[in-house]
Amino acid sequence: MTTAPQQPAERPTLTIVKDNAPEPVEGTVVEHQDTVVATRPAWLAVVQDHVRANRMYAPWIARGYWRLARELFASYHDDYPQMIATAKAARKAAAGDAAAEAKAHTLVQIRRADYRRHRLIYGAKTGGWAALAGTGFTVTTLGAPLLDIPLALAALGLGAWRGRPAAAGQQTLLASDTGVTTTASGIIPSSGDEKILAALKKLGFDGEIIEPLTRQPDGTLAMIVDLDDTVTALKGRTESLAGALKRDVPMVDVSKGAHANQAHIWLSDTDPFETTRPSPLLQAPGPIDAWNDGVPVGWGKRGNTVRLLIRNQHALIGGTTRSGKGVGMANLLVGAAMDPRINLRIVAGKENGEFDALGRAGVAATYFKPDPARLLALTDALIADMDRRNRLLGKLAKSKMTEDTIMQLGGIELIVIDEVATYTGPGSHDDRDQLLENLMKLAAVATGAGILLVLTTQLPQVDVIPTRLSMNCGTKWAMKVDSGTQSNTILGSGLAGSGGPDASKFDPPRPGLGWLNNPFAGGTDLARSFDLDEDERGEVTRLMKYAAKLREDAGRLAGQWDDPIEQHLTAATGLSSTAGGPERNGRPGRAGSPDPGEILIARVIDVLADAKVDRMKTEPLVEALRERWYPDLTPDRFKGAMKGAGVGSPVTLGPIGEDKNPRGFKLQTLTSLHRP
């Protein structure tokens, strides 16, 4: 046996790396025993490890394209086969009832037409994708490497992105900083339960878990807790609970379970009102049973469709300018139009064309633009009709309208008064007090007779909406307002400022988002109106074509049936506002005559009557007509139009104020030419 020679003590120990050598930097080249070695950056190592761990993303890519194909197939068919089958079943069930059978047959045809259009759209989409794929294959076949590589990477990247595990909902849930993950069963580990119990305890509630925190199919969280206090008390602290769980109010919901102390707690990781949603009527336009099923107007926290029943309730919608109250009202109107049993009476608050689509389609039984005197006449007509309906209910031994008596009474009267402050604000017009008295009477006693009011305002103040009026509006929708006082005017006194709903505290405010008190759903909760656009997309006009067809088949299009309200208005004013008047634009005129000359004479008479004078100079007449009806009217055009209407040129009027003998028009001359 031999041993290695001992190294002399005076010689230094040999080393591979020099003492005190600097640490190599990632990505640099270092010398290693006369060999040059490049170090690998940490980020590249992570990427390579991730690629290897996921088998080059092959499973992701396959899963991604399988999901795309499945989604395309589902979107191609959507719910149309089911809707067609339901419509056919309704047609079969209506056999023997000619009106109902015709209505159901029309619905079958509408559903089939919608399905054909839907398939054409998806056929075009599929053709586009196929053409793109074919182009990519052709380029690859021809061997253009500068295009092959980007196309291949794009195709693989799309598949991998669609097939990534995150798309299946495997995310952290309770809070982004907790690291709580979902187990395979969907149940959140106990730390999630502990966080909620701790949040409840912080608010003064002790609880026992009945069902632990569980992931729902839609990705939200839910648990059931028995409290030592009532669910109502906890619902009043929803904002505090949301804060304790590091969420906004729309992301937390509390509802009652099996008993008064059992709370169903629901949580979302995203704001359910962050993005808009289209009205479901755009895909399935009707018909609608507004009495039993209600009208879809928006959606709630959990994505549920919010419906308002057109039955036994008046409604009040309030909010500042651009708060979205107009869209909320549009959803209600469009849905109500899909039920031919509803007589729509629309009183506009502005001179624009917001409601013209309902007039053009003949859906609105009554429609006129700002005219306080005509609204007063309308309320008089409704009060008279209420008495008629109540007498008929007495003969039928009924205390109020029921589903089987709707058509016997003449249908449901739905009166929409937009921007009610135009008519009820202090000093708005001479008949303001009498009009308010009529509205408060209708609000108090007309629901049983099937006469319902819908009021909207951007000035929710007690001098515009008196307590006697607002207290009888069971359905209330408060969108963004300026103060807690205004919120209380809509929702009820004392709510804002005491921990209850406050429509002045939306953060951030979203158009159409508001606190909705829906008496048929029970309680007040957040809801956002569906996106329904007329100005850019013409959606209201498109839906009104369906509504008009439904009403025409049922004999309920404006002008098809005997309308006592419009008969009263025509008798009282000499002008008809059926379907918006002869021009269908909200400007009343002689019934059956769209002659613009007669309309002009009637409007000049209205101006003189409102001013309570028997003559007026040309210039102030033109100014009044321009303000109310003809925004582009000039004195010369007015004089020409009056000649064309048979009135002739302006005449001398005699002394008016400081003018000794100005020229203009006399009421006596106009009334002699006007045929009431």
XYZ file of C-alpha atoms in Angstrom:
676
model
C 0.000 0.000 0.000
C 1.287 3.414 -0.804
C 0.147 6.788 0.485
C -0.083 10.103 -1.250
C 2.884 12.303 -0.676
C 2.274 14.936 1.993
C 2.169 18.498 0.720
C 4.716 20.690 2.374
C 3.196 22.868 5.009
C 4.779 25.981 3.607
C 3.009 25.594 0.259
C -0.499 27.050 -0.098
C -3.528 24.838 -0.609
C -4.555 24.561 -4.252
C -8.033 25.935 -5.051
C -10.166 25.895 -8.181
C -11.559 29.392 -7.632
C -9.476 32.190 -6.303
C -10.098 33.381 -2.763
C -12.426 36.412 -2.547
C -13.472 35.939 -6.164
C -16.533 38.030 -7.087
C -19.899 36.264 -7.341
C -20.839 35.550 -10.969
C -23.653 37.703 -12.299
C -26.660 36.026 -13.916
C -26.384 36.032 -17.650
C -22.635 36.760 -17.735
C -19.803 34.583 -19.016
C -17.308 33.343 -16.389
C -14.036 31.426 -16.644
C -14.060 27.985 -15.055
C -10.726 26.104 -15.109
C -9.819 27.572 -18.476
C -13.373 26.814 -19.795
C -15.847 29.547 -20.648
C -19.333 28.831 -19.134
C -22.469 31.028 -19.514
C -24.680 31.223 -16.439
C -28.511 30.845 -16.957
C -30.741 33.753 -15.834
C -33.202 32.861 -13.057
C -36.256 33.958 -15.061
C -35.232 31.701 -17.947
C -34.828 28.799 -15.568
C -38.348 29.381 -14.223
C -39.791 29.509 -17.741
C -38.022 26.329 -18.808
C -39.084 24.515 -15.649
C -42.699 25.627 -16.179
C -42.678 24.430 -19.805
C -41.256 21.042 -18.804
C -43.695 20.671 -15.893
C -46.641 21.241 -18.221
C -45.372 18.927 -20.967
C -44.701 21.685 -23.497
C -48.299 22.928 -22.928
C -49.627 20.189 -25.192
C -52.524 19.335 -22.789
C -53.356 23.037 -22.475
C -53.471 23.501 -26.249
C -55.679 20.442 -26.807
C -58.027 21.469 -23.985
C -58.148 25.053 -25.276
C -59.250 24.102 -28.773
C -61.764 21.628 -27.373
C -63.269 24.459 -25.290
C -63.357 26.770 -28.301
C -65.169 24.164 -30.399
C -67.645 23.442 -27.619
C -68.356 27.147 -27.047
C -68.824 27.756 -30.775
C -71.267 24.832 -31.010
C -73.215 26.058 -27.962
C -73.313 29.637 -29.274
C -74.462 28.426 -32.694
C -77.538 26.752 -31.230
C -77.938 28.997 -28.166
C -81.415 28.595 -26.611
C -83.358 28.910 -29.852
C -84.385 25.227 -30.311
C -85.756 25.250 -26.762
C -87.576 28.566 -27.326
C -89.081 27.308 -30.587
C -90.246 24.109 -28.887
C -91.812 26.122 -26.053
C -93.585 28.417 -28.526
C -94.911 25.416 -30.475
C -96.168 23.848 -27.253
C -97.953 27.115 -26.407
C -99.541 27.116 -29.871
C -100.744 23.561 -29.392
C -102.135 24.392 -25.954
C -104.026 27.383 -27.422
C -105.974 25.238 -29.894
C -109.571 26.413 -29.973
C -108.822 29.980 -28.905
C -108.365 31.834 -32.202
C -106.743 34.942 -30.716
C -104.366 33.009 -28.456
C -103.517 30.554 -31.245
C -102.712 33.393 -33.669
C -100.569 35.056 -31.026
C -98.669 31.812 -30.347
C -98.244 31.135 -34.079
C -96.742 34.596 -34.538
C -94.296 33.849 -31.738
C -93.238 30.582 -33.422
C -92.545 32.478 -36.638
C -90.591 35.166 -34.773
C -88.472 32.565 -32.970
C -87.710 30.739 -36.227
C -86.748 33.977 -37.975
C -84.490 34.935 -35.083
C -82.879 31.486 -35.167
C -82.220 31.756 -38.916
C -80.636 35.177 -38.476
C -78.587 33.905 -35.526
C -77.275 30.943 -37.571
C -76.380 33.215 -40.473
C -74.326 35.391 -38.150
C -72.470 32.427 -36.680
C -72.111 30.879 -40.129
C -70.371 34.048 -41.248
C -68.150 33.971 -38.180
C -67.243 30.330 -38.766
C -66.535 31.044 -42.445
C -64.233 33.888 -41.451
C -62.271 31.685 -39.068
C -62.129 28.902 -41.651
C -60.821 31.331 -44.282
C -58.174 32.574 -41.854
C -57.129 29.022 -41.010
C -57.037 28.102 -44.699
C -54.851 31.099 -45.450
C -52.473 30.087 -42.677
C -52.319 26.498 -43.974
C -51.669 27.723 -47.528
C -48.874 30.002 -46.385
C -47.350 27.150 -44.387
C -47.588 24.784 -47.339
C -45.871 27.252 -49.622
C -43.031 27.412 -47.146
C -42.742 31.046 -46.109
C -40.723 30.729 -42.877
C -41.067 34.383 -41.945
C -44.850 33.864 -41.823
C -44.930 30.199 -40.727
C -43.307 30.829 -37.359
C -45.558 33.747 -36.216
C -48.706 31.944 -37.406
C -47.737 28.729 -35.637
C -46.870 30.561 -32.420
C -50.135 32.477 -32.548
C -52.158 29.278 -33.056
C -50.360 27.471 -30.223
C -50.619 30.503 -27.953
C -54.366 30.813 -28.512
C -54.927 27.171 -27.641
C -52.708 27.329 -24.563
C -54.376 30.506 -23.294
C -57.895 29.085 -23.711
C -56.887 25.811 -22.086
C -54.939 27.145 -19.103
C -56.039 25.737 -15.721
C -57.042 29.224 -14.520
C -59.885 29.151 -17.051
C -61.442 26.312 -15.094
C -61.814 28.545 -12.019
C -58.898 27.297 -9.921
C -58.141 30.661 -8.293
C -57.587 32.060 -4.857
C -60.762 33.411 -3.406
C -61.299 35.155 -0.139
C -58.811 37.960 -0.672
C -55.890 38.408 -2.995
C -53.461 38.508 -0.102
C -54.649 35.463 1.819
C -53.368 32.669 -0.399
C -56.551 30.683 0.227
C -57.120 28.203 -2.603
C -59.939 25.909 -3.615
C -59.833 22.186 -3.011
C -60.992 19.713 -5.651
C -64.467 19.563 -4.082
C -64.956 23.328 -4.310
C -64.823 23.814 -0.554
C -62.511 26.550 0.692
C -60.082 25.511 3.455
C -61.112 26.487 6.977
C -59.108 29.726 6.932
C -61.838 31.181 4.689
C -64.531 30.272 7.216
C -62.447 31.787 9.981
C -62.108 35.079 8.105
C -65.865 35.421 7.700
C -66.572 34.462 11.307
C -63.953 36.986 12.438
C -65.580 39.678 10.270
C -68.996 38.863 11.749
C -67.638 38.959 15.282
C -66.047 42.340 14.586
C -69.533 43.626 13.743
C -71.011 42.114 16.917
C -72.456 38.891 15.454
C -71.565 35.414 16.702
C -72.311 32.562 14.341
C -72.215 28.810 13.813
C -71.307 27.464 10.375
C -74.044 25.294 8.864
C -72.433 24.983 5.427
C -68.776 25.967 4.958
C -67.505 28.432 2.392
C -67.916 26.737 -0.989
C -67.028 27.625 -4.540
C -70.143 27.895 -6.727
C -70.247 26.877 -10.415
C -70.146 30.542 -11.452
C -66.956 31.144 -9.458
C -68.571 32.986 -6.540
C -68.489 31.922 -2.872
C -71.333 30.966 -0.572
C -71.762 29.800 3.012
C -74.613 29.418 5.498
C -74.309 30.642 9.077
C -76.719 30.543 12.019
C -76.412 33.892 13.807
C -77.149 34.974 17.348
C -79.098 37.879 15.828
C -81.480 38.295 12.904
C -80.493 38.310 9.257
C -82.290 41.647 8.940
C -79.857 43.162 11.438
C -76.879 41.808 9.470
C -78.286 43.044 6.154
C -78.343 46.511 7.650
C -74.564 46.183 8.170
C -73.757 44.939 4.670
C -71.451 47.864 3.961
C -69.459 47.205 7.156
C -69.299 43.478 6.377
C -67.998 44.236 2.886
C -65.316 46.489 4.338
C -64.241 43.849 6.861
C -63.847 41.339 4.002
C -61.972 43.878 1.817
C -64.740 44.095 -0.743
C -67.150 46.669 -2.155
C -70.854 46.514 -1.303
C -71.909 45.022 -4.695
C -69.541 42.090 -4.024
C -71.309 40.967 -0.821
C -74.883 39.773 -0.400
C -76.798 38.524 2.626
C -80.162 36.771 2.410
C -82.405 34.887 4.836
C -82.213 31.109 4.942
C -84.483 28.588 6.657
C -85.299 30.883 9.587
C -84.922 34.488 10.716
C -81.405 33.952 12.115
C -79.966 31.857 9.292
C -77.860 33.919 6.898
C -76.860 32.932 3.381
C -73.657 34.887 2.752
C -72.554 35.334 -0.857
C -69.238 36.800 -2.010
C -67.781 37.755 -5.371
C -64.200 38.591 -6.317
C -65.341 41.088 -8.974
C -67.908 43.882 -9.131
C -71.013 42.344 -10.786
C -72.070 45.781 -12.060
C -68.728 46.713 -13.612
C -69.754 46.019 -17.208
C -73.066 46.617 -18.975
C -75.440 43.880 -20.087
C -77.870 43.935 -23.028
C -81.573 43.511 -22.461
C -82.654 39.853 -22.772
C -85.542 41.110 -24.894
C -83.086 41.695 -27.725
C -82.696 37.908 -28.003
C -86.229 36.926 -26.953
C -88.492 39.924 -27.598
C -91.772 38.602 -26.338
C -94.588 38.225 -25.653
C -94.428 39.022 -21.933
C -96.877 38.308 -19.141
C -96.224 41.501 -17.179
C -98.911 40.646 -14.603
C -97.488 37.264 -13.501
C -93.872 37.202 -14.696
C -92.973 40.877 -14.731
C -90.862 42.986 -17.054
C -87.063 42.426 -17.149
C -85.478 45.784 -16.294
C -81.984 44.929 -15.004
C -79.875 42.501 -13.007
C -78.909 42.071 -9.360
C -75.678 41.314 -7.527
C -75.781 37.609 -8.276
C -76.433 38.129 -11.979
C -80.125 37.379 -11.553
C -82.586 39.133 -13.852
C -84.660 41.689 -11.962
C -88.299 41.810 -13.036
C -90.965 44.330 -12.102
C -94.570 43.176 -12.055
C -97.072 45.538 -13.665
C -99.660 44.932 -10.972
C -101.057 46.842 -8.004
C -98.034 49.132 -7.608
C -97.082 52.636 -8.667
C -93.380 53.276 -9.364
C -90.991 56.156 -8.691
C -87.591 56.384 -10.431
C -85.207 59.168 -9.418
C -81.665 60.219 -10.149
C -79.519 63.089 -11.335
C -78.831 63.862 -14.978
C -76.922 60.989 -16.648
C -77.631 58.675 -13.716
C -79.355 56.215 -16.074
C -82.960 56.614 -14.933
C -84.032 57.114 -18.559
C -82.612 53.724 -19.539
C -84.299 52.105 -16.546
C -87.607 53.600 -17.612
C -86.987 52.537 -21.234
C -86.553 48.920 -20.117
C -89.852 49.114 -18.241
C -91.680 50.691 -21.182
C -90.294 48.322 -23.809
C -91.144 45.280 -21.696
C -94.645 46.562 -20.966
C -95.169 47.107 -24.706
C -94.742 43.337 -25.177
C -97.943 42.707 -23.179
C -100.925 43.781 -25.351
C -103.156 44.040 -22.270
C -101.278 47.173 -21.124
C -102.417 50.590 -22.354
C -99.304 52.772 -22.454
C -99.825 56.480 -21.770
C -96.580 58.439 -22.141
C -96.206 62.036 -21.006
C -92.769 63.291 -22.018
C -90.773 65.705 -19.910
C -88.711 67.090 -22.787
C -89.228 68.034 -26.419
C -86.676 65.521 -27.752
C -87.511 62.225 -29.463
C -86.846 59.899 -26.518
C -90.242 58.171 -26.839
C -90.942 58.698 -30.542
C -90.231 55.049 -31.383
C -93.285 53.966 -29.348
C -95.451 56.494 -31.159
C -94.186 55.570 -34.629
C -94.911 51.892 -33.993
C -98.459 52.647 -32.800
C -97.679 50.995 -29.463
C -98.379 54.049 -27.281
C -102.111 54.475 -26.712
C -101.404 58.083 -25.681
C -98.209 60.074 -26.191
C -97.614 63.799 -25.967
C -94.720 66.115 -25.208
C -94.694 68.762 -22.430
C -98.181 70.186 -22.077
C -99.397 70.710 -18.470
C -102.958 71.489 -19.557
C -103.192 68.238 -21.492
C -101.747 66.258 -18.568
C -104.404 67.769 -16.299
C -107.035 66.678 -18.819
C -105.458 63.207 -18.880
C -105.670 62.871 -15.086
C -109.319 64.009 -15.215
C -109.976 61.301 -17.821
C -108.245 58.676 -15.670
C -110.274 59.618 -12.594
C -113.475 59.347 -14.612
C -112.372 55.979 -15.987
C -111.440 54.825 -12.469
C -115.056 55.402 -11.430
C -116.264 53.434 -14.462
C -113.931 50.561 -13.643
C -114.951 50.481 -9.990
C -118.632 50.301 -10.944
C -117.831 47.376 -13.240
C -115.850 45.660 -10.463
C -118.902 46.002 -8.242
C -121.022 44.230 -10.846
C -118.377 41.483 -11.034
C -118.315 41.186 -7.221
C -114.600 42.039 -7.152
C -112.752 44.493 -4.915
C -109.864 44.996 -7.347
C -108.593 44.013 -10.768
C -107.668 40.345 -11.112
C -106.024 38.551 -13.995
C -109.328 37.288 -15.368
C -110.879 40.787 -15.270
C -108.040 42.720 -16.980
C -109.658 42.818 -20.399
C -113.186 43.139 -19.005
C -112.113 46.433 -17.435
C -110.342 47.600 -20.604
C -106.744 46.605 -19.895
C -104.085 47.824 -17.466
C -103.507 51.577 -17.611
C -99.781 52.392 -17.276
C -99.168 56.146 -17.190
C -95.511 57.173 -17.491
C -94.814 60.814 -16.566
C -91.209 61.631 -17.383
C -89.426 64.462 -15.523
C -92.446 64.992 -13.315
C -90.896 68.213 -11.934
C -91.855 69.797 -15.269
C -95.472 69.506 -14.134
C -95.357 69.476 -10.306
C -92.496 71.844 -9.459
C -93.474 75.011 -7.566
C -94.559 77.720 -10.000
C -94.337 75.372 -13.008
C -97.828 76.353 -14.307
C -101.155 77.734 -13.148
C -102.865 74.338 -12.768
C -100.050 72.828 -10.699
C -102.060 72.465 -7.453
C -105.033 70.833 -9.154
C -102.740 68.483 -11.095
C -100.946 67.432 -7.903
C -104.283 66.789 -6.225
C -105.364 64.562 -9.131
C -102.059 62.634 -9.107
C -102.222 62.074 -5.350
C -105.814 60.834 -5.666
C -104.848 58.389 -8.411
C -101.827 57.200 -6.410
C -104.005 56.597 -3.355
C -107.021 54.798 -4.789
C -106.530 53.868 -8.467
C -104.349 50.732 -8.214
C -107.293 48.441 -7.525
C -108.904 49.618 -10.743
C -105.739 48.783 -12.727
C -104.516 52.380 -13.172
C -100.787 52.593 -12.377
C -98.389 55.557 -12.378
C -94.680 55.566 -13.220
C -92.990 58.835 -12.236
C -89.404 59.825 -13.003
C -87.532 62.870 -11.754
C -84.052 64.307 -11.521
C -85.248 66.553 -8.667
C -86.324 64.138 -5.919
C -87.543 66.820 -3.507
C -90.676 66.960 -1.365
C -91.931 70.079 -3.167
C -91.801 68.081 -6.435
C -92.837 64.646 -5.103
C -94.973 65.312 -2.010
C -95.018 62.631 0.684
C -98.660 61.799 -0.111
C -97.506 60.922 -3.619
C -94.221 59.135 -2.922
C -95.575 57.039 -0.036
C -98.050 55.350 -2.402
C -95.309 54.341 -4.872
C -94.436 50.816 -3.764
C -91.730 50.290 -6.391
C -88.859 52.751 -5.954
C -85.575 52.929 -7.824
C -83.034 55.457 -6.552
C -80.079 55.975 -8.861
C -77.258 58.434 -8.182
C -78.542 61.535 -6.365
C -76.815 64.520 -4.770
C -77.702 64.032 -1.116
C -79.031 61.649 1.483
C -82.153 63.802 1.738
C -82.908 63.224 -1.942
C -82.272 59.504 -1.489
C -84.762 59.451 1.383
C -87.352 61.277 -0.745
C -87.300 58.317 -3.129
C -86.668 55.323 -0.879
C -88.271 56.498 2.337
C -87.527 58.831 5.204
C -84.661 57.995 7.566
C -82.884 55.283 5.546
C -79.867 57.325 4.462
C -77.797 58.358 7.434
C -78.887 55.435 9.597
C -76.951 52.683 7.860
C -79.648 52.033 5.255
C -79.453 52.419 1.468
C -78.110 55.813 0.414
C -78.169 56.613 -3.306
C -75.772 59.520 -2.841
C -72.870 57.214 -1.953
C -72.230 55.130 -5.059
C -68.479 54.664 -5.484
C -68.040 54.604 -8.375
C -71.440 55.684 -9.736
C -72.496 53.667 -12.780
C -75.299 54.656 -15.190
C -78.406 52.654 -14.359
C -77.126 51.411 -10.983
C -79.421 52.150 -8.079
C -81.127 50.948 -4.940
C -84.327 49.197 -6.017
C -87.204 48.598 -3.633
C -89.119 45.826 -5.383
C -92.080 44.879 -3.157
C -92.702 41.655 -5.061
C -89.112 40.476 -4.445
C -89.050 41.705 -0.845
C -86.750 44.430 0.411
C -84.331 46.890 -1.145
C -81.203 45.847 -3.011
C -78.843 47.023 -5.717
C -79.850 46.598 -9.355
C -78.477 47.961 -12.613
C -80.655 48.523 -15.675
C -79.961 46.647 -18.894
C -78.220 48.554 -21.667
C -80.920 49.493 -24.177
C -79.931 52.063 -26.795
C -82.010 53.858 -29.397
C -79.822 56.756 -30.539
C -76.896 54.716 -31.912
C -78.165 51.143 -32.258
C -81.896 51.651 -32.835
C -82.751 48.854 -30.400
C -86.026 50.360 -29.151
C -87.313 50.790 -32.716
C -86.411 47.174 -33.499
C -88.202 45.866 -30.414
C -91.257 48.026 -31.097
C -91.743 46.203 -34.402
C -92.240 42.993 -32.414
C -94.517 44.746 -29.935
C -96.593 46.270 -32.743
C -97.048 42.855 -34.369
C -98.146 41.309 -31.068
C -100.629 44.114 -30.475
C -101.936 44.101 -34.023
C -102.630 40.346 -33.847
C -104.447 40.890 -30.541
C -106.415 43.886 -31.872
C -104.699 46.183 -29.348
C -102.633 48.485 -31.547
C -103.384 52.178 -31.064
C -106.521 53.013 -33.050
C -107.724 49.392 -33.226
C -109.809 49.497 -30.055
C -112.314 51.770 -28.361
C -110.195 54.003 -26.087
C -112.254 56.007 -23.540
C -109.204 57.997 -22.378
C -108.353 59.352 -25.813
C -112.045 59.980 -26.467
C -112.116 62.149 -23.340
C -108.956 64.025 -24.375
C -110.244 64.652 -27.903
C -113.572 65.917 -26.548
C -111.823 68.182 -24.019
C -109.123 69.600 -26.294
C -110.208 68.971 -29.860
C -106.911 67.156 -30.489
C -105.895 63.522 -30.477
C -102.650 62.171 -29.007
C -103.305 58.550 -30.023
C -99.913 57.023 -30.898
C -98.353 60.459 -30.537
C -100.849 62.369 -32.651
C -101.306 62.483 -36.447
C -97.564 62.826 -37.052
C -96.762 60.215 -34.365
C -94.171 62.481 -32.785
C -95.845 63.426 -29.516
C -97.625 66.480 -30.931
C -101.428 66.186 -30.701
C -103.536 67.051 -33.718
C -106.944 66.535 -35.260
C -107.914 62.890 -35.097
C -107.438 61.182 -38.433
C -105.905 64.234 -40.097
C -102.153 64.726 -40.332
C -102.586 68.080 -42.104
C -99.711 70.284 -40.853
C -101.714 73.480 -41.464
C -104.450 72.394 -39.073
C -101.846 71.348 -36.542
C -100.190 74.772 -36.787
C -103.497 76.587 -36.243
C -104.247 74.408 -33.203
C -100.861 75.186 -31.724
C -101.201 78.915 -32.257
C -104.553 78.690 -30.471
C -102.825 76.820 -27.620
C -100.220 79.589 -27.318
C -102.896 82.295 -27.142
C -104.961 80.275 -24.662
C -101.963 79.636 -22.399
C -101.100 83.352 -22.477
C -104.785 84.166 -21.793
C -104.947 86.749 -24.588
C -107.166 87.117 -27.642
C -104.448 88.471 -29.964
C -100.664 88.369 -30.211
C -97.945 89.942 -32.315
C -96.106 87.786 -34.819
C -92.697 87.869 -33.098
C -93.768 86.567 -29.642
C -95.979 83.984 -31.357
C -93.014 82.676 -33.326
C -90.885 82.616 -30.191
C -93.485 80.582 -28.280
C -93.959 78.146 -31.167
C -90.213 77.772 -31.557
C -89.779 76.985 -27.870
C -92.510 74.347 -27.746
C -92.757 72.718 -31.177
C -90.748 74.203 -34.054
C -87.126 74.868 -33.034
C -86.144 76.141 -36.523
C -89.153 78.400 -37.103
C -88.515 81.949 -38.401
C -91.042 84.803 -38.771
C -90.986 84.537 -42.572
C -91.535 80.769 -42.525
C -94.323 81.190 -39.993
C -96.112 83.783 -42.133
C -95.817 81.514 -45.178
C -97.180 78.527 -43.227
C -100.134 80.562 -41.931
C -100.980 81.592 -45.485
C -100.768 77.957 -46.578
C -103.135 76.975 -43.752
C -105.719 79.477 -44.995
C -105.269 82.024 -42.217
C -103.756 84.729 -44.425
C -101.235 87.445 -43.582
C -100.887 89.133 -40.184
C -103.560 91.754 -39.522
C -103.585 94.957 -37.462
C -104.377 94.185 -33.834
C -105.074 97.553 -32.295
C -103.187 98.921 -29.271
C -101.075 96.358 -27.351
C -98.974 97.843 -24.581
C -96.802 100.610 -25.991
C -97.462 99.508 -29.569
C -100.262 101.550 -31.126
C -101.307 99.175 -33.890
C -98.944 96.155 -34.340
C -99.623 93.293 -36.733
C -100.250 89.688 -35.743
C -103.071 87.141 -35.391
C -106.396 87.131 -33.559
C -107.868 84.221 -31.634
C -111.351 84.826 -33.093
C -110.062 84.371 -36.648
C -108.156 81.218 -35.769
C -111.024 79.544 -33.906
C -113.360 80.224 -36.827
C -110.963 78.276 -39.088
C -110.127 75.514 -36.600
C -112.401 72.480 -36.674
C -112.535 70.858 -33.218
